Coordinates of C-alpha atoms and ligand atoms in Angstrom, one line a residue:
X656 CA -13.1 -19.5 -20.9
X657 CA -12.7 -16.2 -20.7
X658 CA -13.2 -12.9 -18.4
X659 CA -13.1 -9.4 -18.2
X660 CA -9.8 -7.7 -17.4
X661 CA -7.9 -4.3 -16.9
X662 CA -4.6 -5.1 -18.8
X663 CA -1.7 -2.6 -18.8
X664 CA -0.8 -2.6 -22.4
X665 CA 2.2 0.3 -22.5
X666 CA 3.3 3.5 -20.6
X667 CA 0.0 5.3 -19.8
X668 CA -2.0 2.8 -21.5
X669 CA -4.7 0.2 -19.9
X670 CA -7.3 -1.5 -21.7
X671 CA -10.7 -3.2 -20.5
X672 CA -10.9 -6.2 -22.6
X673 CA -11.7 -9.9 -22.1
X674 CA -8.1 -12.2 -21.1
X675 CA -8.0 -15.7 -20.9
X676 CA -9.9 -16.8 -17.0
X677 CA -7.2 -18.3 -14.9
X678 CA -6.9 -21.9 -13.9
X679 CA -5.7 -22.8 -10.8
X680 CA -2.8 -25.4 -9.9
X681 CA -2.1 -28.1 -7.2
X682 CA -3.1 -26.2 -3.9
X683 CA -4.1 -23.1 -5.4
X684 CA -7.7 -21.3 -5.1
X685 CA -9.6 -19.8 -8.0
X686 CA -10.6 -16.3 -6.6
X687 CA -13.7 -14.6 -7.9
X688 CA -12.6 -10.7 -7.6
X689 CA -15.2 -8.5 -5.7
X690 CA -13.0 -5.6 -4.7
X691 CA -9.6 -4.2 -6.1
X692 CA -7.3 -1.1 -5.1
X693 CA -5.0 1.0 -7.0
X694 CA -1.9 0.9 -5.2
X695 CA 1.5 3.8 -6.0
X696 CA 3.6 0.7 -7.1
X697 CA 0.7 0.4 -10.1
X698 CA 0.6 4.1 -10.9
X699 CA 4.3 3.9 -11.4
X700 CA 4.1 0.8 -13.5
X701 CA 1.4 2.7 -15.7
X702 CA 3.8 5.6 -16.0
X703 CA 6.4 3.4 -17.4
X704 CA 8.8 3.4 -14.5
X705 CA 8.6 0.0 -13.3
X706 CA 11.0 -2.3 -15.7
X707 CA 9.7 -5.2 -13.7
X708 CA 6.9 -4.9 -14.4
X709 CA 6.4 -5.6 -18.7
X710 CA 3.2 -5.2 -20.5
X711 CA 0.7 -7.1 -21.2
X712 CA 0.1 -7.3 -17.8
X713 CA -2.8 -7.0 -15.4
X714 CA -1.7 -5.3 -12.7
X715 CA -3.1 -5.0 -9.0
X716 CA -2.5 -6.8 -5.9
X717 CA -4.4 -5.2 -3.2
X718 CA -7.8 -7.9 -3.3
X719 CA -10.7 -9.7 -1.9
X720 CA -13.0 -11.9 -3.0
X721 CA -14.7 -14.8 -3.2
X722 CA -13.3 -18.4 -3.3
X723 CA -14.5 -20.6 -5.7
X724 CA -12.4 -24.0 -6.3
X725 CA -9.3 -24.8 -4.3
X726 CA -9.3 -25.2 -0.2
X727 CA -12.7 -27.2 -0.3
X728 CA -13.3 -25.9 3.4
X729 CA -13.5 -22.2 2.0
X730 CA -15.9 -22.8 -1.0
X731 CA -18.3 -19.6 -1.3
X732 CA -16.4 -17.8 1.4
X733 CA -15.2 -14.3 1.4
X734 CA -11.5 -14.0 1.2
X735 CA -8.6 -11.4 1.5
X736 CA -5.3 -12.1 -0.4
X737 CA -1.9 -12.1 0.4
X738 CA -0.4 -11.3 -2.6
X739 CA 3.7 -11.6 -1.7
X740 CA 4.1 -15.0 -3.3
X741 CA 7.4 -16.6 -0.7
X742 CA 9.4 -20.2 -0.8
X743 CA 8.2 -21.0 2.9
X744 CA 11.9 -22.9 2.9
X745 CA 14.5 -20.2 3.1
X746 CA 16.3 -18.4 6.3
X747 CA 14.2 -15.3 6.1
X748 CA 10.6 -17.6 5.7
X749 CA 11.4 -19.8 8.5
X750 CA 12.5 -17.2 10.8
X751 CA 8.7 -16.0 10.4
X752 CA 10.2 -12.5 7.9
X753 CA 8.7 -14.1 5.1
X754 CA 8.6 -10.3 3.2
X755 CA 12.6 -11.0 3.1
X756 CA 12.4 -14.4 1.3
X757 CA 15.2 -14.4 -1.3
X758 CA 12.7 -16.1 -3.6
X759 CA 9.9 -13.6 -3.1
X760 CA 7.3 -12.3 -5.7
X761 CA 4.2 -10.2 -5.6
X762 CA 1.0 -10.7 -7.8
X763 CA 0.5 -8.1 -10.9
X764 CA 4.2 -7.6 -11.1
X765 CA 5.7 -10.8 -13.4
X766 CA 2.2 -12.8 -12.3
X767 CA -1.1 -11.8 -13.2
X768 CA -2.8 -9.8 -10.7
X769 CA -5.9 -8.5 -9.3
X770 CA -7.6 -6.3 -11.9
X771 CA -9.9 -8.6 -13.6
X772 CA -13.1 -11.0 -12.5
X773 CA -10.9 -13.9 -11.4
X774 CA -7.2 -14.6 -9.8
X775 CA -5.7 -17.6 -8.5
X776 CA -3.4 -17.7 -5.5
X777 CA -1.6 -20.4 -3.4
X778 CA -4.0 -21.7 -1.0
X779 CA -1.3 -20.8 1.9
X780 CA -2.0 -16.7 0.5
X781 CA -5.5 -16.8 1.8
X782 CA -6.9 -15.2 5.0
X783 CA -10.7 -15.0 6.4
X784 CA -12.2 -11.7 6.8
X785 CA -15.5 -11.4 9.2
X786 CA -18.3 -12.5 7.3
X787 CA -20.0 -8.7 7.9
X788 CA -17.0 -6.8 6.4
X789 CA -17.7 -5.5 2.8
X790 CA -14.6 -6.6 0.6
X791 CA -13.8 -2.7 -0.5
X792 CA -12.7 -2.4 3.1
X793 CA -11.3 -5.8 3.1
X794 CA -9.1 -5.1 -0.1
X795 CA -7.3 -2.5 1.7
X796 CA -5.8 -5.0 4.4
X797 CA -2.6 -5.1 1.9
X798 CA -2.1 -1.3 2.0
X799 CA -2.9 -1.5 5.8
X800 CA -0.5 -4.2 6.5
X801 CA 2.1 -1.8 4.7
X802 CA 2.0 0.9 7.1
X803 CA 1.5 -1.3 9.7
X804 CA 4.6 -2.8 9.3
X805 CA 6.6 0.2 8.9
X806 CA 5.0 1.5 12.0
X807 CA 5.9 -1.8 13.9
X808 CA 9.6 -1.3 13.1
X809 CA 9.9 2.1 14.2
X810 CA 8.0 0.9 17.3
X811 CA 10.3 -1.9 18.1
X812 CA 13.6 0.4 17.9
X813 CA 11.9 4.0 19.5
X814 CA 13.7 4.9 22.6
X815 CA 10.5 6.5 23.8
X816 CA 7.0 4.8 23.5
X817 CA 5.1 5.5 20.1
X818 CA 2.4 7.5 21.6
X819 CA 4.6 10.3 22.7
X820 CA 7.0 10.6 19.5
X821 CA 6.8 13.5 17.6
X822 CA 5.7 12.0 13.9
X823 CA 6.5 13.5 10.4
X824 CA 5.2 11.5 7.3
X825 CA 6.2 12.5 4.1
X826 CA 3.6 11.8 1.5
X827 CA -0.1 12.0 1.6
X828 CA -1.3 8.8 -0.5
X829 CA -3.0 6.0 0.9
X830 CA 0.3 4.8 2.9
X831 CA 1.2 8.0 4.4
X832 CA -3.0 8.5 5.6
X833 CA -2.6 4.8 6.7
X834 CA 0.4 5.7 8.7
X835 CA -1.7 8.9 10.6
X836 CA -4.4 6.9 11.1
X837 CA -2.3 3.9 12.6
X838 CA 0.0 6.3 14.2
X839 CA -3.6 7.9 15.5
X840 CA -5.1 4.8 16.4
X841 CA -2.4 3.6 18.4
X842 CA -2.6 6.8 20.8
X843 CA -0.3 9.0 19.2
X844 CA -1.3 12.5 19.1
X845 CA 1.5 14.7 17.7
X846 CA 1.2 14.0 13.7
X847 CA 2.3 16.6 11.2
X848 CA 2.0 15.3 7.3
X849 CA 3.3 16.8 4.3
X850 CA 1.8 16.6 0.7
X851 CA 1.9 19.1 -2.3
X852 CA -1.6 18.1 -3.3
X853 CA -4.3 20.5 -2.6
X854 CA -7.1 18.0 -3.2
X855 CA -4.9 15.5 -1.5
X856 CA -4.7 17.6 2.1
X857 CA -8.7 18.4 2.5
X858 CA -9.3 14.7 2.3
X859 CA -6.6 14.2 4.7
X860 CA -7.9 17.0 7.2
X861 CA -11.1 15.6 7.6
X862 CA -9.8 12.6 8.9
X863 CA -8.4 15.4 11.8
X864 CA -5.7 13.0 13.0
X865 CA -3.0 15.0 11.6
X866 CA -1.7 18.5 11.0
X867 CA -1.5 18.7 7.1
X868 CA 1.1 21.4 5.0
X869 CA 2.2 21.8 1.8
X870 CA 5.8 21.4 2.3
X871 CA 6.5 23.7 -1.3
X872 CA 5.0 26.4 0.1
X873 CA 5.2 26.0 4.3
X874 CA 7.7 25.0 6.4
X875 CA 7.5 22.3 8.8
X876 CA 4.5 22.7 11.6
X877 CA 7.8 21.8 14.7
X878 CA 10.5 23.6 13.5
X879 CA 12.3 21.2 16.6
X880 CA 12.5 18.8 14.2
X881 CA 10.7 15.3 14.6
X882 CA 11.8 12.2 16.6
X883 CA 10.4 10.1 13.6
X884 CA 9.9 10.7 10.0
X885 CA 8.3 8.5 7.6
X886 CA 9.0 8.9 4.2
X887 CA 6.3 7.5 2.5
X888 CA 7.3 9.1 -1.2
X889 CA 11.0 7.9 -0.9
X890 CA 12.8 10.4 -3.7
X891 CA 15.1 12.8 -3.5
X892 CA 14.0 15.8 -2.3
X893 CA 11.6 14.1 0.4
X894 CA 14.7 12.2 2.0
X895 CA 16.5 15.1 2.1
X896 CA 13.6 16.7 3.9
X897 CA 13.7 13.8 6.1
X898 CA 17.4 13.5 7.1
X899 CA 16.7 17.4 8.0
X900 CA 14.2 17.3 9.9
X901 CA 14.6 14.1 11.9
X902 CA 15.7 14.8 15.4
X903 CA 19.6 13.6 17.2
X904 CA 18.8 10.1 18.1
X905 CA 15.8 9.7 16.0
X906 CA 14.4 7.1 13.6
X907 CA 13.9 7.8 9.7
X908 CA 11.3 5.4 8.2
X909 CA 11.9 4.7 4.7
X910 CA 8.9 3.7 3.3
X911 CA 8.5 5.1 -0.8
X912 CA 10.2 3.4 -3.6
X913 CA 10.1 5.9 -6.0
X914 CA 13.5 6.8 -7.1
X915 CA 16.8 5.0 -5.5
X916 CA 19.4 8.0 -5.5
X917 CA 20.5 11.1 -3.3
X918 CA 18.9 13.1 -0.8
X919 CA 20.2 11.1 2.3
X920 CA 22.6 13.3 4.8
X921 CA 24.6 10.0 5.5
X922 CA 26.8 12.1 7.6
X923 CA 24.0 13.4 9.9
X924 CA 22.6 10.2 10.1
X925 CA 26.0 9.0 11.5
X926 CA 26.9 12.0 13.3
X927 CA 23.2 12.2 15.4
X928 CA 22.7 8.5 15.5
X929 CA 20.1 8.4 13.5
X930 CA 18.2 5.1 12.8
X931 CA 17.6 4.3 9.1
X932 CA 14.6 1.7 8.7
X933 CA 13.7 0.4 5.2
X934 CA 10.6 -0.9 5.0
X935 CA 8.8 -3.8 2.6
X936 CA 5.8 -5.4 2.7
X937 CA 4.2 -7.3 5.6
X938 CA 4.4 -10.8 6.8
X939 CA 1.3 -12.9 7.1
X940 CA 1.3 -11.4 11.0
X941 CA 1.0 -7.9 9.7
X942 CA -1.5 -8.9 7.5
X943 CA -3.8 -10.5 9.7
X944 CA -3.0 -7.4 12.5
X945 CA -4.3 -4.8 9.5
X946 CA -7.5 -7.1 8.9
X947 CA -8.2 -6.9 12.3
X948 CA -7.6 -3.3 12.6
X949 CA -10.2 -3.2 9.5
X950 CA -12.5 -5.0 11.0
X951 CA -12.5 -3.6 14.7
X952 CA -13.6 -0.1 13.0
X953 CA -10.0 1.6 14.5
X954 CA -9.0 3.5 11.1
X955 CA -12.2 6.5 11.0
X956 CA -15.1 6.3 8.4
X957 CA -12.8 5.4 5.1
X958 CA -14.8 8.7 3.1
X959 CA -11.0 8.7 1.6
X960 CA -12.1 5.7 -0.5
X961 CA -13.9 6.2 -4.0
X962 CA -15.6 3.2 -5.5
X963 CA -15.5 2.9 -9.7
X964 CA -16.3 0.2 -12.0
X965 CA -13.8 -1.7 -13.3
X966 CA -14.6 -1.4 -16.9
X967 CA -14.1 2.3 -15.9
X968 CA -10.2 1.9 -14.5
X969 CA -8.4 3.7 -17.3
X970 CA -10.4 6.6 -16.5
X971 CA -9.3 6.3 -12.6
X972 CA -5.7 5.6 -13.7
X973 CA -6.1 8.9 -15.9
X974 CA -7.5 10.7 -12.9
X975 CA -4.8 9.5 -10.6
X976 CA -2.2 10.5 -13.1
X977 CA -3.2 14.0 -13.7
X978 CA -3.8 14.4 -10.2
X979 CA -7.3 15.1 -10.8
X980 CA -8.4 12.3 -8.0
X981 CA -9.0 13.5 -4.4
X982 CA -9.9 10.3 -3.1
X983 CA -6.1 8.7 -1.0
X984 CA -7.4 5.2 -2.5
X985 CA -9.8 4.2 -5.4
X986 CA -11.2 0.8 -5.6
X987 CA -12.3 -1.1 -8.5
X988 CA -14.9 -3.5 -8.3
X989 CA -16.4 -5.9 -11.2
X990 CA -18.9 -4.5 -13.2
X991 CA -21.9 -6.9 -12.1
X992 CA -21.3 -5.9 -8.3
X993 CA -21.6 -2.1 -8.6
Ligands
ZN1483 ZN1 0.1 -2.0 -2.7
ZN1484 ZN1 11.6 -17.9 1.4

């Protein structure tokens, strides 16, 4: 049997063509796919920067669907994914930080993933999204859970509560809007976000929950600096913006992955006290808080989110690359639910 897929084939290459349908294991679910996002981690796989992850490969791991074998109780229900694959058995997984297992792995990097009609996943990965929610929202619970998490550490350390820190994010893609609007949602009203995209800022500023600049061309709105900073790009230069313009005592969120070297002040960070978080993933907690979050209506109207077919996602990943999309998130659905 076989089904239409979205397979990364080589740097700046994906092809719609039809893969081999999964079968699923001993207590695994066969998914039917009904609404996939392109997530920063595949852009940088499709720009050849990601040696972990190899073509062939379908990428994607931000999903929800439909079940269609596996966990008889679920049959025919909608589902969203968890897509960090983790032992359940080690230190970190017992201790309920299951985003830390030493044995962890994430669909669509060395396991298939999400961009194609089907997917299977261990049963334990699944979790149950109101019937009433439609599964583009529900696909971007992973994303959600993301910034969810890296707000929760920062909120778990803060010397003040959240809702009266002065917030910088660095990085205006889906995880740096998700941060404003979770930052926002939980009652915090002093938000500044940078991003060097021009299409990028107006679909931030109509969400209105954050003030937006172009840090190559403005400097920072609170030249005080900012008790915490988010860096949701993670290279060089954007660290270095963030160890300058986090405050004494303040909390640097390090959230990006895209290049590993320079741009932290290590001796400011130790001289002011700063608190370095690194940030990955979610836990199954942080998962099921983002769904709810979703669902409850608490993140604005979502017109950041573009729908496209998926025989269509070369053309997205194309648009994404060149910049040319002003949508923070684009979701892919199969062809026969457009
Ligand atoms: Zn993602
Ligand atoms: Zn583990």
């Amino acid at each position: 049997m076989t089904m239409k897929a979205l397979v990364y084939t080589g740097t700046q290459e994906v092809e719609y063509r039809d893969e081999n349908k999964p079968v699923a294991g001993p207590n695994q679910a066969l998914i039917e796919v009904a609404a996939t996002a392109i997530c920063g981690s595949d852009m940088h796989a499709y720009h050849g920067l990601d040696e972990r992850r190899v073509p062939p490969l379908i990428l994607g791991h931000e999903v929800a669907g439909k079940l269609i074998t596996g966990a008889p109780h679920l049959v025919g229900q909608q589902v969203v994914i968890n897509p960090l694959i983790t032992c359940g058995k080690c230190s970190p997984c017992l201790s309920g930080r299951a985003n830390l297992c030493s044995d962890r792995e994430i669909i669509g990097m060395r396991l298939e993933g999400a961009y194609a009609q089907y997917l299977v996943i261990d049963e334990t990965n699944l979790l149950i999204p109101p019937a009433a929610l439609e599964p583009w929202v529900a696909c971007l619970t992973e994303p959600t859970a993301t910034a969810l998490h890296a707000v929760a550490l920062v909120e778990r350390v803060g010397y003040r509560p959240l809702s009266e820190q002065r917030c910088l994010i660095i990085g205006g893609g889906a995880i740096g809007l998700l941060t404003a609007l979770i930052l926002a949602a939980k009652g915090c009203c002093n938000i500044d976000l940078a991003e060097t995209n021009a299409l990028r800022r107006n679909t931030i500023e109509e969400q209105a929950v954050a003030r937006v600049f172009d840090p190559s061309s403005e400097a920072v709105p609170n030249a005080n600096g900012y008790d915490v900073v988010f860096d949701c790009v993670g290279a060089g230069v954007t660290r270095a913006m963030a160890s300058e313009h986090v405050v004494a005592g303040g909390i640097l969120s390090h959230v990006g992955l895209q290049n590993s070297h320079e741009g932290l002040d290590i001796r400011r960070i130790t001289l002011q006290e700063i608190t370095l978080l690194g940030n990955y993933c979610y836990t199954q907690a942080d998962m099921q808080a983002a769904l709810d979050m979703l669902a409850g209506d608490r993140l604005g109207d979502l017109k950041w989110v573009q729908l496209r077919p998926l025989s269509e996602g070369a053309q997205a990943f194309s648009d994404l690359h060149h910049g040319r999309a002003a949508a923070a998130k684009i979701v892919l659905q199969p062809d026969h639910l457009l």
